[in-house]
Coordinates of C-alpha atoms and ligand atoms in Angstrom, one line a residue:
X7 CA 80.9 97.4 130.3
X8 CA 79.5 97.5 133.9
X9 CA 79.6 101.6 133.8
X10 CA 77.5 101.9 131.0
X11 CA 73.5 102.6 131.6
X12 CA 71.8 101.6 128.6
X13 CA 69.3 103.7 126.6
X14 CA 65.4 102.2 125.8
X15 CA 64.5 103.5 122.6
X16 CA 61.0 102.8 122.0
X17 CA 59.4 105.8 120.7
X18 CA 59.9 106.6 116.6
X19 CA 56.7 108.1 115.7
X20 CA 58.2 110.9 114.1
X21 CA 60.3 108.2 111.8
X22 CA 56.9 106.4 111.4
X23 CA 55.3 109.8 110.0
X24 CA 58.4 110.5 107.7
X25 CA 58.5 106.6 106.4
X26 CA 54.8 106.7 105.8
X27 CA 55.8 109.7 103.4
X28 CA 59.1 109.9 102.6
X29 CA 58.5 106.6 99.3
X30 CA 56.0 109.1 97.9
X31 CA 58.5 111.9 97.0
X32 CA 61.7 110.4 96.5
X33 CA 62.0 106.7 95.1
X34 CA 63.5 104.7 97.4
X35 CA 63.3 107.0 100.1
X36 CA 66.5 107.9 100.3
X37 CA 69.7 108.5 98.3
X38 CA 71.5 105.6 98.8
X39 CA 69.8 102.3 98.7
X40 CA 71.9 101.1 101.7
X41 CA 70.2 103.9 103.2
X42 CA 66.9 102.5 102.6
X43 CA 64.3 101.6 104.5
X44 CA 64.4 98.0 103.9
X45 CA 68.2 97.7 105.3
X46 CA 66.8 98.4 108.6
X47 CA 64.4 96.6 111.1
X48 CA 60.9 98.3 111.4
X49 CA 62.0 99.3 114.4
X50 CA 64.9 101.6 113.9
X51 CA 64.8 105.6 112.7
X52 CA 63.8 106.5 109.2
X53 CA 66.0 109.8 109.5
X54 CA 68.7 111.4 111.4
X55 CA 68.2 115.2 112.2
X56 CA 72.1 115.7 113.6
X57 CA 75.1 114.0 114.6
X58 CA 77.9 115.2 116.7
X59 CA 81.0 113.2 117.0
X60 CA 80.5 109.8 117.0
X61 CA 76.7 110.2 118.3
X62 CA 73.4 110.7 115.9
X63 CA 69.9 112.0 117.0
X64 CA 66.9 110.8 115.1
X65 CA 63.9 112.7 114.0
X66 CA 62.4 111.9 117.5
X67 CA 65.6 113.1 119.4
X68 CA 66.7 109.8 120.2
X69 CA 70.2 109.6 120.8
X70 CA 72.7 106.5 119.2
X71 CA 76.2 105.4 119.1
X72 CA 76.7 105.5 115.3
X73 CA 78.6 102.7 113.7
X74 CA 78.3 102.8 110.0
X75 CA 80.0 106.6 109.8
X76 CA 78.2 108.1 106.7
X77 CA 78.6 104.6 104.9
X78 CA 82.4 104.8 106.2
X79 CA 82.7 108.5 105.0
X80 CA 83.3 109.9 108.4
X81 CA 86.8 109.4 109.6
X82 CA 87.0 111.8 112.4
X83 CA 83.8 112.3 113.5
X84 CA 80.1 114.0 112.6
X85 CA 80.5 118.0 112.4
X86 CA 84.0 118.1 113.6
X87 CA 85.2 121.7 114.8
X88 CA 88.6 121.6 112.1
X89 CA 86.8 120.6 109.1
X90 CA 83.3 122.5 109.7
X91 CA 85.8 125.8 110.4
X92 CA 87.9 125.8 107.4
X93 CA 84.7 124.9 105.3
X94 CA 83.2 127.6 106.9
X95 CA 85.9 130.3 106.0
X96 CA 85.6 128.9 102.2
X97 CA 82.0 129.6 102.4
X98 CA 82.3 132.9 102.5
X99 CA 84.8 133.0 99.8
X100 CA 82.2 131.9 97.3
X101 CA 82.0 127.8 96.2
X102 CA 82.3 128.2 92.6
X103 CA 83.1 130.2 89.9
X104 CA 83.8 130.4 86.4
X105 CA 87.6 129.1 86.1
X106 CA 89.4 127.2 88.9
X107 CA 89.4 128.5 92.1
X108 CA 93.3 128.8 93.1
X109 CA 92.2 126.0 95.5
X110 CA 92.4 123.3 93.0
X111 CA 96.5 123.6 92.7
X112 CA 97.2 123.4 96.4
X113 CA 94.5 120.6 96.8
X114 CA 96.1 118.6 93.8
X115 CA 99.8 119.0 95.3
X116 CA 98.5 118.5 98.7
X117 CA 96.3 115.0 98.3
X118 CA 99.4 114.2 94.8
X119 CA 102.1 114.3 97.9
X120 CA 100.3 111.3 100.0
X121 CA 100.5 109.3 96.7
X122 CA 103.9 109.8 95.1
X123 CA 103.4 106.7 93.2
X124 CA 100.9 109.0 91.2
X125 CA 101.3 112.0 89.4
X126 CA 98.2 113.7 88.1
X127 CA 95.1 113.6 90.1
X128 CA 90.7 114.5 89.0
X129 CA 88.7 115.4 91.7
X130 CA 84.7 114.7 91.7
X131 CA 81.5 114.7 93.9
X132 CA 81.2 110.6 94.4
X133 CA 82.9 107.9 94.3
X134 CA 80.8 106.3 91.2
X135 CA 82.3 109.1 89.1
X136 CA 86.1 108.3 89.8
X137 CA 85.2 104.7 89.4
X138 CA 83.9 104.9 85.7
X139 CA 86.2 107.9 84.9
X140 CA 89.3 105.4 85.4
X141 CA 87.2 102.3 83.3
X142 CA 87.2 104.7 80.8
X143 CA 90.3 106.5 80.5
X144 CA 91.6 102.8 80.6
X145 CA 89.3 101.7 77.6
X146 CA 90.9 105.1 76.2
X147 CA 94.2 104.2 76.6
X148 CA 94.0 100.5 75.7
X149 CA 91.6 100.6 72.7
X150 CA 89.6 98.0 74.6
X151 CA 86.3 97.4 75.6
X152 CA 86.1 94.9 78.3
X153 CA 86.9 95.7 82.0
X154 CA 87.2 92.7 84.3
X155 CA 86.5 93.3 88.4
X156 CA 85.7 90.8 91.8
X157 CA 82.3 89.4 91.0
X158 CA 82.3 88.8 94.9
X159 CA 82.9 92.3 95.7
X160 CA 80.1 94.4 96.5
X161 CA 80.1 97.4 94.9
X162 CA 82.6 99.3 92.4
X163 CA 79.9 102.4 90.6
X164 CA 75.9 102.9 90.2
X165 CA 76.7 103.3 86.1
X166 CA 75.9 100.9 84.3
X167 CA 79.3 98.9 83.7
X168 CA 78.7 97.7 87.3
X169 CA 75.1 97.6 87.8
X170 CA 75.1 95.5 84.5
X171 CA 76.5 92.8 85.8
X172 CA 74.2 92.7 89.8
X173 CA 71.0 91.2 90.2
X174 CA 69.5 95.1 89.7
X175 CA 70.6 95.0 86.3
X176 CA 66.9 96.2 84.6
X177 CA 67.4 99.3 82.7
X178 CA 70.9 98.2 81.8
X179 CA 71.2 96.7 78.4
X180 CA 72.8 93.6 78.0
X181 CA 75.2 94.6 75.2
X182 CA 76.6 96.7 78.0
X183 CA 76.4 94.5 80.2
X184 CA 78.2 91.7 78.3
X185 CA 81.5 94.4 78.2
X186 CA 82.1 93.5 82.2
X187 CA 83.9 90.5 82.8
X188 CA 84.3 88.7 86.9
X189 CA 87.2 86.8 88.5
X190 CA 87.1 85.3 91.8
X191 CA 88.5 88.5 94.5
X192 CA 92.3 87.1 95.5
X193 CA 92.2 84.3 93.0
X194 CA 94.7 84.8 90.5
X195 CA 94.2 81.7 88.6
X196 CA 90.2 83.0 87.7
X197 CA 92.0 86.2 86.5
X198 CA 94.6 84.4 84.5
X199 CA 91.6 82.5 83.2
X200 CA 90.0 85.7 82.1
X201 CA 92.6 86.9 80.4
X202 CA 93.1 83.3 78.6
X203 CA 89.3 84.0 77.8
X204 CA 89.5 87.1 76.0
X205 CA 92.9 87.3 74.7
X206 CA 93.7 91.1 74.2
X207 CA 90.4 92.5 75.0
X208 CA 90.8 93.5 78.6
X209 CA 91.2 96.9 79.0
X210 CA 91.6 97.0 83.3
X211 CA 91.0 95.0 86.1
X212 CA 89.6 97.4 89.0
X213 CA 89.3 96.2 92.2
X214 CA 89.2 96.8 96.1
X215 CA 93.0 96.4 97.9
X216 CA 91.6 94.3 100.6
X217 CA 88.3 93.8 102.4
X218 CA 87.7 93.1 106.3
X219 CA 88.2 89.6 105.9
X220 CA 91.6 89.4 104.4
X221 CA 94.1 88.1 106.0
X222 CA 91.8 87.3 108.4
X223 CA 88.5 84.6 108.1
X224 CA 89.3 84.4 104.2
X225 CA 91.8 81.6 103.4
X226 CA 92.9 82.2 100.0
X227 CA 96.2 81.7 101.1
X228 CA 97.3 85.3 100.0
X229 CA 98.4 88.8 101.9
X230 CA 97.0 91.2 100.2
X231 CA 99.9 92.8 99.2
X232 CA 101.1 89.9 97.1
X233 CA 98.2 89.1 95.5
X234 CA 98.0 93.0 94.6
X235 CA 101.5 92.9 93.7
X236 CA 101.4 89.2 91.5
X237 CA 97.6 90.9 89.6
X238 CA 99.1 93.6 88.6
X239 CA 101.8 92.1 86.9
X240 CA 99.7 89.6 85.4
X241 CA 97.7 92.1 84.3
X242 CA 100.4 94.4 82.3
X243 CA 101.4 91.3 80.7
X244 CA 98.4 91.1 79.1
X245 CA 98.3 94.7 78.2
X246 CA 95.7 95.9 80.7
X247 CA 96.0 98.6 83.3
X248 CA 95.3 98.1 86.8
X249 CA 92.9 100.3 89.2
X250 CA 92.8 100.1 93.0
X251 CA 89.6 101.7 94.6
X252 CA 90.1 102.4 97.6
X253 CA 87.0 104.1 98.4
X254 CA 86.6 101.9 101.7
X255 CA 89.9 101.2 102.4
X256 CA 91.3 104.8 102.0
X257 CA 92.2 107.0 105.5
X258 CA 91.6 103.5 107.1
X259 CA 93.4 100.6 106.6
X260 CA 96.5 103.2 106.9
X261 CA 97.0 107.1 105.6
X262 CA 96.3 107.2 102.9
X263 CA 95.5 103.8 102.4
X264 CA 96.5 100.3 101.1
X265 CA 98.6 101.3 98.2
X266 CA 101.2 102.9 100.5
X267 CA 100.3 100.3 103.0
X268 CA 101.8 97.3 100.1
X269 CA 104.1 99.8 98.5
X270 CA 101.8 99.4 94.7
X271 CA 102.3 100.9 92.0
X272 CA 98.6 100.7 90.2
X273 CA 98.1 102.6 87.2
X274 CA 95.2 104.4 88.7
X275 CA 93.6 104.9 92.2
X276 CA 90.3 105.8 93.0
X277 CA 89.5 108.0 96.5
X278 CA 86.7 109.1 98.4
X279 CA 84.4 108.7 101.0
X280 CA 86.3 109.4 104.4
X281 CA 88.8 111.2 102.2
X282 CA 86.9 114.4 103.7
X283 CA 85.3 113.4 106.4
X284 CA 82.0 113.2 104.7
X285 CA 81.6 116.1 102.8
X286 CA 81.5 115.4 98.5
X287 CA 84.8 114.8 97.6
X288 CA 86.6 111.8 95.5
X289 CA 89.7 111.8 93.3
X290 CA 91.1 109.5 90.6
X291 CA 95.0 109.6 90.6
X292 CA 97.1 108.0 88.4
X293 CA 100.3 108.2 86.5
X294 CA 101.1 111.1 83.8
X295 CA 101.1 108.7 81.1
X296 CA 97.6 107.3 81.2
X297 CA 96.2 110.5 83.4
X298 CA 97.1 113.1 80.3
X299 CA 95.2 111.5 78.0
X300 CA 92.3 113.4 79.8
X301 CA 94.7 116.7 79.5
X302 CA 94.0 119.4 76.6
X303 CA 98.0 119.5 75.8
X304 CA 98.4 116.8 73.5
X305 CA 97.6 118.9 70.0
X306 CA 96.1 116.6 67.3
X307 CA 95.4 113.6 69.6
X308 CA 91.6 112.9 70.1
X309 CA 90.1 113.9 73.2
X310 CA 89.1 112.4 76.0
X311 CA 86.5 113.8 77.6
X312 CA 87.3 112.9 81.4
X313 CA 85.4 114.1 84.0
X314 CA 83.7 117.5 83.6
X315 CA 81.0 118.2 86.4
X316 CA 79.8 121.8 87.5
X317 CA 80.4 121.1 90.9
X318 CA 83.4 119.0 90.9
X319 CA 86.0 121.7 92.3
X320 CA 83.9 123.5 94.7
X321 CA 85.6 125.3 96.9
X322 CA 84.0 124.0 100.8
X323 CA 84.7 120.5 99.5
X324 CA 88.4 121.0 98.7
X325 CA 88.7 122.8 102.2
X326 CA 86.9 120.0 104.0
X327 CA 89.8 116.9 102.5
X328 CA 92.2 119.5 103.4
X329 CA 91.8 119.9 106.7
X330 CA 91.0 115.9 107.0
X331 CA 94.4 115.5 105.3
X332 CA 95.5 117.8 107.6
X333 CA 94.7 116.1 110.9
X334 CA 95.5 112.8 110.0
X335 CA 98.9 114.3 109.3
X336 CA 99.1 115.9 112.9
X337 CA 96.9 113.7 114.8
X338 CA 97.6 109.7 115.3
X339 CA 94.2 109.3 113.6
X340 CA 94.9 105.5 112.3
X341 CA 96.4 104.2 115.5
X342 CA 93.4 105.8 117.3
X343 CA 90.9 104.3 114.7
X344 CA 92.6 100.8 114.8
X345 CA 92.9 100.7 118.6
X346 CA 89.7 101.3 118.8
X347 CA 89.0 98.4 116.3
X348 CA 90.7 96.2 118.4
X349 CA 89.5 97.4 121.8
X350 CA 86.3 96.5 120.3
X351 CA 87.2 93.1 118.7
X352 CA 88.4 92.3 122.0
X353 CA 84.9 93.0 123.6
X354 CA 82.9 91.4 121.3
X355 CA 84.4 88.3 121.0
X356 CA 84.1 88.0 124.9
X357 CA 80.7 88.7 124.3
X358 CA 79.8 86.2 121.9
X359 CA 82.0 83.5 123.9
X360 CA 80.4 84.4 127.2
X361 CA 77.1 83.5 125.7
X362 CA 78.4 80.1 123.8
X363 CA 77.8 81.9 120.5
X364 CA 80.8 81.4 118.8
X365 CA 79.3 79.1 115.8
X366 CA 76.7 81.4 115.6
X367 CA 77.4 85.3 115.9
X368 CA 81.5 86.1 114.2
X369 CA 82.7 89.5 114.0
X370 CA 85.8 89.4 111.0
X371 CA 88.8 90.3 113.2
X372 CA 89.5 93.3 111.3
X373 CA 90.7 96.4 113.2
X374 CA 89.6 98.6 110.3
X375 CA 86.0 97.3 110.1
X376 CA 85.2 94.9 111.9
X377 CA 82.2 93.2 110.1
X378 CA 79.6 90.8 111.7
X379 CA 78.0 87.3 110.8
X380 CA 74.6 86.2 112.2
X381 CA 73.7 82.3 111.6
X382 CA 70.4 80.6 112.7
X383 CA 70.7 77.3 114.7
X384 CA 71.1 75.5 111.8
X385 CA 74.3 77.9 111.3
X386 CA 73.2 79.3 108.1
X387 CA 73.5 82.7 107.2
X388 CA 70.6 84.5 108.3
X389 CA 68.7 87.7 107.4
X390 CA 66.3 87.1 110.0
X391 CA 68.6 86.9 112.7
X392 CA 70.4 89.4 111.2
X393 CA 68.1 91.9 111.8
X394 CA 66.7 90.9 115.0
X395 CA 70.3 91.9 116.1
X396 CA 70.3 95.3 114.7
X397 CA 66.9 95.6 115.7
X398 CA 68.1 94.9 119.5
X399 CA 71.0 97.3 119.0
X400 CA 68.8 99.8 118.0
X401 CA 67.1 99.4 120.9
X402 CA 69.6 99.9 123.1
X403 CA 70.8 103.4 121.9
X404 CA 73.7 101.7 118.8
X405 CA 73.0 102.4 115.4
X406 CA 73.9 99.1 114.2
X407 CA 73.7 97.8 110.8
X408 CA 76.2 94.6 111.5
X409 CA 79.4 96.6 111.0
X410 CA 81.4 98.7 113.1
X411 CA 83.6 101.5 111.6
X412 CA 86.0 103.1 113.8
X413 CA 86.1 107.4 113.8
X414 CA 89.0 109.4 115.2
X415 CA 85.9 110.2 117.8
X416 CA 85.0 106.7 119.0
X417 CA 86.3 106.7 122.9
X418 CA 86.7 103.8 124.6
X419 CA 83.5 104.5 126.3
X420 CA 81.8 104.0 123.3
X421 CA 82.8 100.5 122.9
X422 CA 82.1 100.0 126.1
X423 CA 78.6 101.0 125.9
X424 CA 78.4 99.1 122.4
X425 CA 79.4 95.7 124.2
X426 CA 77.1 96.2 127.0
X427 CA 74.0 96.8 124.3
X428 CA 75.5 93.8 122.7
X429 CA 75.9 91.8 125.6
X430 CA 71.9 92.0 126.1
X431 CA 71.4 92.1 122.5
X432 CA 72.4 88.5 122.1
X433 CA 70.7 87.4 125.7
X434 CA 67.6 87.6 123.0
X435 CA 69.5 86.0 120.0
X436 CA 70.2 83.3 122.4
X437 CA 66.6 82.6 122.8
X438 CA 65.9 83.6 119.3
X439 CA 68.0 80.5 117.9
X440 CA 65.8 78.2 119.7
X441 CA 62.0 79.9 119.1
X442 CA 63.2 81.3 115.8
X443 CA 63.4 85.2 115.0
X444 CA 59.8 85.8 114.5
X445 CA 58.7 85.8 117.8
X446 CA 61.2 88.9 119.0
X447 CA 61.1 90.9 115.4
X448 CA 59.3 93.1 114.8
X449 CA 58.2 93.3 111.1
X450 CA 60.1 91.9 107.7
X451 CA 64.3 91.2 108.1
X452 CA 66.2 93.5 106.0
X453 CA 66.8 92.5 102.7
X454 CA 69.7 92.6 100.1
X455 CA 70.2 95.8 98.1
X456 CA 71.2 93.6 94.8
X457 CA 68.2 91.4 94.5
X458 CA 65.8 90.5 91.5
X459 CA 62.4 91.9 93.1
X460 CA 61.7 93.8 95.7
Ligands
PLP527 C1 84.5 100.2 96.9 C2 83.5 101.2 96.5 N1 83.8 101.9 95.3 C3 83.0 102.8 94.8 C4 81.8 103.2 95.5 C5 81.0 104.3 94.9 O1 81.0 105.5 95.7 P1 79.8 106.5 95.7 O2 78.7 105.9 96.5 O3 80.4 107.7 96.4 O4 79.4 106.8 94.3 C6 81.6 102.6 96.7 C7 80.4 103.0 97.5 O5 80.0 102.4 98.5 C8 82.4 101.6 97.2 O6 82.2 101.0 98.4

């Protein structure tokens, strides 16, 4: 921590011109809303020109320590040399064409062999598209309407049998709406209670594996793995099929992800994100049973009209999850990813006790993500505080956004320079929790994505 010289980021007048701008042409500004400006202090960048490794430059050149990773897309690092090569030798191939590029069967055997529990496999551009293509091939296959996920989770699809159910749900209607049903995330009573609820009318449960906090600050009791294990029984019982997404959780919590991890046997996975490494590629796998129903083989069944996108198989994406696949096969990506979690864990929990902030400022001991709580003096989650952190980070060269998401190009140097911005950072929380945020934020704190009004 001593070694590192911290930046002073105080000029964003290019971000200033581009914010002023920017809500005029696109709504929202940006294309994610957790992209948005209103996730961020005022005093952050509205827009990133380039990253290289595990470093960004804004629009004014300033230089941060990235922590979010392409919203966790970016497993090995911005614009690394493997990936950007082979995508490079696939551009000049062409990117699509009028039948399947030869691509397709290598990239299904290829990403089919990580998952044996799975047999057939769809690929897409988002993640939102495998989502809803497995809620529907389950409705498909079931002859049911209702699909039942974690009311507590965040977020599962942008279509409108997720949005239906968030605060955001205008433009949504409510008969759609009324076809999503919630449990309680690890609670396998509020499932059974579902189920119970609406006897034979449950066509999948969908949910995340795990989340930072399991098996760490949650105390439901249950390892993931038994939970997972004990829900999907429960719900083939009651004649429902069983999705993991493991958008978040995939290349991370372990290669390929938690369904090897806890040895599952889902009836469909979802994939994307870090997948490869941040270029446009997700995948749905799942087993030949419920997968062909999306096939053209079955003469005289009804179709099933999966997913069919114009861009779904091009050719540079393909190449870019290949050679991701291909490194975390030769490289120890996952140890390096989860040492670096836990070299950074480490750090910050130092940190926070140093500064007698341990009712105040937790970071989930998770080596995948670690995930960050701000409270107020009154230890109540706060959004001010919140952001007058991330603002501080900011600051101090660390694109912080209250999570940390460790890249095969995080060094340890990195987390050293994040502690040592995050050792000053909270110098100011510190006297923040007495004179309240206001006096050392600048602007409004960052607000929920899901809320009523904006
Ligand atoms: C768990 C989970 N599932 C699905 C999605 C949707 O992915 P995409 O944004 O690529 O549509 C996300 C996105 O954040 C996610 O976190």
């Amino acid at each position: 921590m001593s070694g590192s010289i911290i930046r002073t980021i105080t000029n964003f007048s290019k971000s200033n011109e581009y914010r002023s701008k920017i809500h005029d042409l696109i709504p929202g500004g940006a294309h994610t809303y957790s992209k948005g400006d209103d996730q961020f202090p005022e005093l952050a960048p509205a827009a990133i020109r380039y990253g290289k490794g595990a470093h960004v430059w804004d629009i004014d050149n300033n230089e941060f320590l990235d922590c979010s990773m392409g919203l966790t897309s970016i497993s090995l690092g911005h614009a690394y040399p493997e990936v950007i090569d082979r995508v490079k030798q696939e551009l000049e191939y062409g990117v699509n064409f009028q039948r399947p590029s030869i691509l397709e069967m290598e990239m299904a055997e290829r990403f089919l062999s990580l998952v044996p529990q799975h047999d057939m496999i769809k690929f897409a551009k988002n993640g939102s598209i495998v989502t809803t293509a497995a809620v529907k091939l389950a409705r498909a296959y079931t002859g049911r309407k209702l699909v039942a996920f974690p009311g507590d989770h965040p977020f599962y699809s942008y279509d409108d049998w997720f949005i239906g159910k968030t605060a955001c749900n205008k433009g949504v209607p409510e008969e759609i709406a009324n076809l999503s049903v919630t449990f309680q995330s690890c609670n396998l009573q509020s499932l059974k209670d579902l189920f119970a609820q609406y006897p034979g009318q449950i066509a999948c449960v969908i949910t995340e594996p795990e989340r930072s906090h399991c098996g760490h600050s949650c105390n439901c009791g249950y390892n993931p793995g038994t939970f997972l294990r004990d829900a999907i029984e429960l719900a083939h019982q009651n004649g429902a099929l069983f999705i993991i997404d493991e958008m978040i959780t995939g290349f991370k919590t372990d290669f390929p992800g938690s369904i090897t991890k806890y040895n599952l046997k889902p009836d469909m996975a979802t994939w994307g994100k870090g997948i490869a490494n941040g270029f446009s590629f997700c995948a749905l796998t799942g087993t030949k049973e419920v997968m062909e129903l999306g096939g053209i083989r079955n003469k005289g069944e009804e179709k099933v009209f999966l997913i069919s996108t114009t861009h779904g198989g091009e050719t540079h994406a393909l190449a870019a999850c290949m050679a991701t696949i291909d490194i975390f096969d030769k490289k120890p990506v996952i140890e390096h990813n989860h040492t670096i979690g836990n070299r950074f864990l480490e750090s910050c929990n130092r940190i926070i006790k140093q500064h007698g902030l341990e009712q105040f400022v937790q970071v989930i001991n998770c080596n995948w993500m670690p995930v960050f709580i701000f409270r107020n003096k009154k230890k109540e989650i706060c959004p001010g505080m919140r952001t007058l952190a991330l603002q501080e980070m900011i600051r101090r060269g660390v694109l912080f956004q209250g999570a940390f998401v460790p890249c095969y190009s995080h060094s340890l140097d990195d987390i050293s320079y994040f502690a040592a911005a995050f050792n000053e950072t909270l110098s100011t929380y510190s006297k923040a929790m007495d004179q309240g945020y206001e006096h050392y934020l600048k602007g409004e704190p960052a607000k929920a994505v899901f809320r009523k009004l904006l």
